[in-house]
Amino acid sequence: MAPDPMRPDLVDLSTQELGILGIDHVGIAVADLDEAIAFHVDVLGMTLLHRETNTEQLVDEAMLAVGDSVIQLLAPTSEDSPIAKFLAKSGQGLQQLAYRVRDVEATSRALRERGLTLLYPESRKGTGGTKINFIHPKSAHGVLVELVEHPAD
Ligand code: CMX
């Protein structure tokens, strides 16, 4: 990224220096998790990697492998779930783009310093023992961006 002459206070950080390692997964909001898993496995030939309920995020979710990539299916467990709100407003579809990061607190801090709105003051529990935070879609060209730190990274 070229230095911004209007913001000499900002250091010229690359995605590597921000600790953004690559795309972790793409998340799809679905109404019925079993039906969506069956479609992705039986029709599209993907492999079911993992399934869990996240009581903090109020979602039933599944991770599926497609080649070297992963998609996440998300169904609401209650009317208060962000996924329930998304389904009510937009219907089923792409809900989030998730980047794998080395250190979610460090990346969140660096992005806040650059004026972005992060949803949580501290990271929360994500899929499979990960730590997560989100960039609000209004700060990221209309995309809900999840930052995911894996325990092994
Ligand atoms: N992608 C893009 N835009 C979105 C969006 C999404 N997923 N969800 C909401 N928006 C837009 C709305 O359409 C709305 O836009 P307009 O003002 O132009 O109509 C705007 O964002 C509204 O934002 P808001 O009033 O602040 O909040 P909402 O009640 O719509 O909630 C959000 C949005 C992102 C704060 C909420 O969905 C949230 O907290 N998400 C993070 C948690 C989450 O998604 N958990 C489930 C997944 C868990 C996991 O991945 O493990």
mmCIF file of C-alpha atoms and ligand atoms in Angstrom:
data_model
loop_
_atom_site.group_PDB
_atom_site.id
_atom_site.type_symbol
_atom_site.label_atom_id
_atom_site.label_comp_id
_atom_site.label_asym_id
_atom_site.label_seq_id
_atom_site.Cartn_x
_atom_site.Cartn_y
_atom_site.Cartn_z
ATOM 1 C CA MET A 1 0.000 0.000 0.000
ATOM 2 C CA ALA A 2 1.374 3.423 -0.932
ATOM 3 C CA PRO A 3 1.880 5.875 1.958
ATOM 4 C CA ASP A 4 -1.052 8.294 2.408
ATOM 5 C CA PRO A 5 0.287 11.896 2.221
ATOM 6 C CA MET A 6 -2.839 13.052 4.112
ATOM 7 C CA ARG A 7 -2.097 10.707 7.052
ATOM 8 C CA PRO A 8 1.636 10.889 7.811
ATOM 9 C CA ASP A 9 0.864 9.403 11.250
ATOM 10 C CA LEU A 10 -0.077 6.062 9.693
ATOM 11 C CA VAL A 11 2.753 3.650 9.064
ATOM 12 C CA ASP A 12 2.732 1.934 5.689
ATOM 13 C CA LEU A 13 1.582 -1.527 6.723
ATOM 14 C CA SER A 14 1.197 -4.461 4.353
ATOM 15 C CA THR A 15 -1.384 -7.174 5.040
ATOM 16 C CA GLN A 16 1.520 -9.329 6.258
ATOM 17 C CA GLU A 17 2.548 -6.698 8.780
ATOM 18 C CA LEU A 18 -1.081 -6.368 9.890
ATOM 19 C CA GLY A 19 -0.965 -10.115 10.503
ATOM 20 C CA ILE A 20 -3.560 -10.930 7.832
ATOM 21 C CA LEU A 21 -2.476 -14.331 6.541
ATOM 22 C CA GLY A 22 -5.158 -15.077 3.941
ATOM 23 C CA ILE A 23 -8.806 -15.975 3.484
ATOM 24 C CA ASP A 24 -9.980 -18.339 6.227
ATOM 25 C CA HIS A 25 -13.510 -19.031 5.013
ATOM 26 C CA VAL A 26 -16.626 -17.562 3.461
ATOM 27 C CA GLY A 27 -19.798 -17.697 5.566
ATOM 28 C CA ILE A 28 -23.288 -18.366 4.200
ATOM 29 C CA ALA A 29 -26.459 -17.756 6.197
ATOM 30 C CA VAL A 30 -28.937 -20.617 5.818
ATOM 31 C CA ALA A 31 -32.393 -21.317 7.212
ATOM 32 C CA ASP A 32 -31.943 -25.082 7.753
ATOM 33 C CA LEU A 33 -28.427 -26.350 8.550
ATOM 34 C CA ASP A 34 -29.082 -30.061 7.829
ATOM 35 C CA GLU A 35 -30.614 -29.280 4.475
ATOM 36 C CA ALA A 36 -27.757 -26.911 3.565
ATOM 37 C CA ILE A 37 -25.119 -29.484 4.586
ATOM 38 C CA ALA A 38 -26.855 -32.148 2.486
ATOM 39 C CA PHE A 39 -26.835 -29.813 -0.538
ATOM 40 C CA HIS A 40 -23.157 -28.931 -0.202
ATOM 41 C CA VAL A 41 -22.075 -32.545 0.431
ATOM 42 C CA ASP A 42 -24.437 -34.524 -1.826
ATOM 43 C CA VAL A 43 -24.855 -32.085 -4.704
ATOM 44 C CA LEU A 44 -21.615 -30.032 -4.668
ATOM 45 C CA GLY A 45 -19.401 -32.847 -3.355
ATOM 46 C CA MET A 46 -17.863 -30.968 -0.434
ATOM 47 C CA THR A 47 -16.538 -32.634 2.711
ATOM 48 C CA LEU A 48 -18.049 -31.918 6.114
ATOM 49 C CA LEU A 49 -15.124 -31.025 8.406
ATOM 50 C CA HIS A 50 -16.751 -29.862 11.600
ATOM 51 C CA ARG A 51 -20.065 -28.999 13.184
ATOM 52 C CA GLU A 52 -20.849 -27.146 16.399
ATOM 53 C CA THR A 53 -23.243 -24.832 18.206
ATOM 54 C CA ASN A 54 -21.788 -21.489 19.282
ATOM 55 C CA THR A 55 -23.945 -20.381 22.215
ATOM 56 C CA GLU A 56 -22.297 -16.942 22.323
ATOM 57 C CA GLN A 57 -22.946 -16.216 18.633
ATOM 58 C CA LEU A 58 -26.349 -17.994 18.734
ATOM 59 C CA VAL A 59 -25.581 -20.124 15.685
ATOM 60 C CA ASP A 60 -25.511 -23.747 14.590
ATOM 61 C CA GLU A 61 -22.660 -23.996 12.152
ATOM 62 C CA ALA A 62 -20.760 -26.330 9.876
ATOM 63 C CA MET A 63 -17.371 -26.008 8.175
ATOM 64 C CA LEU A 64 -16.958 -27.729 4.803
ATOM 65 C CA ALA A 65 -13.877 -28.264 2.662
ATOM 66 C CA VAL A 66 -13.801 -27.501 -1.051
ATOM 67 C CA GLY A 67 -10.305 -28.073 -2.424
ATOM 68 C CA ASP A 68 -7.934 -26.048 -0.243
ATOM 69 C CA SER A 69 -10.716 -23.683 0.785
ATOM 70 C CA VAL A 70 -13.366 -23.740 3.496
ATOM 71 C CA ILE A 71 -16.934 -22.497 3.617
ATOM 72 C CA GLN A 72 -19.052 -22.032 6.726
ATOM 73 C CA LEU A 73 -22.800 -22.608 6.902
ATOM 74 C CA LEU A 74 -24.570 -20.620 9.619
ATOM 75 C CA ALA A 75 -28.105 -21.148 10.926
ATOM 76 C CA PRO A 76 -29.689 -19.205 13.815
ATOM 77 C CA THR A 77 -30.437 -20.840 17.164
ATOM 78 C CA SER A 78 -32.715 -18.018 18.312
ATOM 79 C CA GLU A 79 -34.537 -14.950 17.058
ATOM 80 C CA ASP A 80 -31.828 -12.790 18.659
ATOM 81 C CA SER A 81 -29.117 -14.362 16.512
ATOM 82 C CA PRO A 82 -27.364 -12.041 14.011
ATOM 83 C CA ILE A 83 -28.097 -14.759 11.474
ATOM 84 C CA ALA A 84 -31.846 -14.584 12.207
ATOM 85 C CA LYS A 85 -31.697 -10.820 11.622
ATOM 86 C CA PHE A 86 -29.699 -11.305 8.409
ATOM 87 C CA LEU A 87 -32.169 -13.911 7.093
ATOM 88 C CA ALA A 88 -35.138 -11.663 7.916
ATOM 89 C CA LYS A 89 -33.604 -8.685 6.100
ATOM 90 C CA SER A 90 -31.669 -10.264 3.220
ATOM 91 C CA GLY A 91 -32.715 -13.911 3.002
ATOM 92 C CA GLN A 92 -30.221 -16.745 2.626
ATOM 93 C CA GLY A 93 -26.845 -15.870 1.124
ATOM 94 C CA LEU A 94 -23.284 -14.704 1.655
ATOM 95 C CA GLN A 95 -23.081 -13.228 5.147
ATOM 96 C CA GLN A 96 -19.360 -12.785 5.842
ATOM 97 C CA LEU A 97 -15.806 -12.986 4.533
ATOM 98 C CA ALA A 98 -13.313 -14.237 7.113
ATOM 99 C CA TYR A 99 -9.567 -13.536 7.112
ATOM 100 C CA ARG A 100 -7.132 -15.657 9.083
ATOM 101 C CA VAL A 101 -4.924 -13.466 11.267
ATOM 102 C CA ARG A 102 -1.869 -14.184 13.379
ATOM 103 C CA ASP A 103 -3.043 -12.246 16.448
ATOM 104 C CA VAL A 104 -6.633 -11.021 16.450
ATOM 105 C CA GLU A 105 -6.094 -8.462 19.230
ATOM 106 C CA ALA A 106 -3.091 -6.925 17.447
ATOM 107 C CA THR A 107 -4.867 -6.780 14.081
ATOM 108 C CA SER A 108 -8.024 -5.315 15.674
ATOM 109 C CA ARG A 109 -5.958 -2.679 17.452
ATOM 110 C CA ALA A 110 -4.119 -1.722 14.255
ATOM 111 C CA LEU A 111 -7.384 -1.470 12.316
ATOM 112 C CA ARG A 112 -9.044 0.627 15.046
ATOM 113 C CA GLU A 113 -6.054 2.988 14.868
ATOM 114 C CA ARG A 114 -6.834 3.327 11.162
ATOM 115 C CA GLY A 115 -10.386 4.444 11.949
ATOM 116 C CA LEU A 116 -12.277 1.200 11.338
ATOM 117 C CA THR A 117 -15.171 0.091 13.568
ATOM 118 C CA LEU A 118 -14.549 -3.281 15.200
ATOM 119 C CA LEU A 119 -17.638 -4.927 16.692
ATOM 120 C CA TYR A 120 -16.133 -6.149 19.967
ATOM 121 C CA PRO A 121 -13.749 -4.415 22.384
ATOM 122 C CA GLU A 122 -12.086 -7.814 22.917
ATOM 123 C CA SER A 123 -12.069 -10.988 20.856
ATOM 124 C CA ARG A 124 -14.737 -13.629 21.429
ATOM 125 C CA LYS A 125 -14.959 -17.382 20.994
ATOM 126 C CA GLY A 126 -15.271 -18.587 17.398
ATOM 127 C CA THR A 127 -15.436 -21.949 15.671
ATOM 128 C CA GLY A 128 -13.200 -24.755 16.945
ATOM 129 C CA GLY A 129 -11.379 -22.809 19.644
ATOM 130 C CA THR A 130 -10.588 -19.804 17.461
ATOM 131 C CA LYS A 131 -10.642 -16.191 18.661
ATOM 132 C CA ILE A 132 -12.675 -13.797 16.541
ATOM 133 C CA ASN A 133 -13.661 -10.187 15.996
ATOM 134 C CA PHE A 134 -15.475 -8.453 13.136
ATOM 135 C CA ILE A 135 -15.075 -5.270 11.099
ATOM 136 C CA HIS A 136 -18.476 -3.586 10.762
ATOM 137 C CA PRO A 137 -19.698 -3.722 7.143
ATOM 138 C CA LYS A 138 -19.976 0.091 7.094
ATOM 139 C CA SER A 139 -16.174 0.204 7.582
ATOM 140 C CA ALA A 140 -15.447 -2.385 4.863
ATOM 141 C CA HIS A 141 -17.334 -1.520 1.676
ATOM 142 C CA GLY A 142 -20.513 -3.312 2.759
ATOM 143 C CA VAL A 143 -18.804 -6.581 3.699
ATOM 144 C CA LEU A 144 -18.984 -8.075 7.192
ATOM 145 C CA VAL A 145 -15.326 -9.067 7.705
ATOM 146 C CA GLU A 146 -14.457 -11.626 10.348
ATOM 147 C CA LEU A 147 -10.910 -11.822 11.761
ATOM 148 C CA VAL A 148 -10.016 -15.340 12.897
ATOM 149 C CA GLU A 149 -7.044 -16.379 15.025
ATOM 150 C CA HIS A 150 -6.406 -20.127 15.178
ATOM 151 C CA PRO A 151 -4.847 -21.600 18.321
ATOM 152 C CA ALA A 152 -1.904 -23.002 16.305
ATOM 153 C CA ASP A 153 -0.907 -19.698 14.642
HETATM 154 N N1 CMX B 1 -23.075 -8.102 5.518
HETATM 155 C C1 CMX B 1 -23.173 -6.844 4.972
HETATM 156 N N2 CMX B 1 -23.952 -5.865 5.491
HETATM 157 C C2 CMX B 1 -24.639 -6.165 6.598
HETATM 158 C C3 CMX B 1 -24.588 -7.431 7.207
HETATM 159 C C4 CMX B 1 -23.773 -8.420 6.617
HETATM 160 N N3 CMX B 1 -23.669 -9.638 7.136
HETATM 161 N N4 CMX B 1 -25.379 -7.431 8.297
HETATM 162 C C5 CMX B 1 -25.911 -6.202 8.377
HETATM 163 N N5 CMX B 1 -25.466 -5.443 7.351
HETATM 164 C C6 CMX B 1 -25.814 -4.055 7.081
HETATM 165 C C7 CMX B 1 -27.306 -3.855 7.149
HETATM 166 O O1 CMX B 1 -27.909 -4.188 5.914
HETATM 167 C C8 CMX B 1 -27.411 -2.388 7.462
HETATM 168 O O2 CMX B 1 -27.188 -1.608 6.321
HETATM 169 P P1 CMX B 1 -28.145 -0.337 5.982
HETATM 170 O O3 CMX B 1 -27.988 0.588 7.161
HETATM 171 O O4 CMX B 1 -27.574 0.193 4.713
HETATM 172 O O5 CMX B 1 -29.531 -0.900 5.874
HETATM 173 C C9 CMX B 1 -26.268 -2.193 8.394
HETATM 174 O O6 CMX B 1 -25.305 -3.231 8.125
HETATM 175 C C10 CMX B 1 -26.840 -2.318 9.795
HETATM 176 O O7 CMX B 1 -25.967 -2.383 10.728
HETATM 177 P P2 CMX B 1 -26.413 -2.324 12.267
HETATM 178 O O8 CMX B 1 -27.715 -1.624 12.405
HETATM 179 O O9 CMX B 1 -25.225 -1.846 13.042
HETATM 180 O O10 CMX B 1 -26.634 -3.791 12.719
HETATM 181 P P3 CMX B 1 -27.474 -5.076 12.402
HETATM 182 O O11 CMX B 1 -28.458 -5.295 13.505
HETATM 183 O O12 CMX B 1 -27.980 -5.178 10.994
HETATM 184 O O13 CMX B 1 -26.286 -6.145 12.587
HETATM 185 C C11 CMX B 1 -23.990 -6.684 12.519
HETATM 186 C C12 CMX B 1 -25.176 -6.120 11.747
HETATM 187 C C13 CMX B 1 -22.859 -6.838 11.513
HETATM 188 C C14 CMX B 1 -23.571 -5.689 13.592
HETATM 189 C C15 CMX B 1 -24.396 -8.053 13.151
HETATM 190 O O14 CMX B 1 -24.797 -8.944 12.132
HETATM 191 C C16 CMX B 1 -23.286 -8.685 13.935
HETATM 192 O O15 CMX B 1 -23.083 -8.388 15.107
HETATM 193 N N6 CMX B 1 -22.487 -9.575 13.292
HETATM 194 C C17 CMX B 1 -21.340 -10.205 13.919
HETATM 195 C C18 CMX B 1 -21.669 -11.479 14.564
HETATM 196 C C19 CMX B 1 -22.128 -12.525 13.595
HETATM 197 O O16 CMX B 1 -22.362 -12.296 12.416
HETATM 198 N N7 CMX B 1 -22.259 -13.751 14.149
HETATM 199 C C20 CMX B 1 -22.655 -14.912 13.379
HETATM 200 C C21 CMX B 1 -21.472 -15.609 12.789
HETATM 201 C C22 CMX B 1 -20.593 -16.246 13.852
HETATM 202 C C23 CMX B 1 -19.315 -16.840 13.303
HETATM 203 O O17 CMX B 1 -18.912 -16.520 12.189
HETATM 204 O O18 CMX B 1 -18.684 -17.643 14.012
#
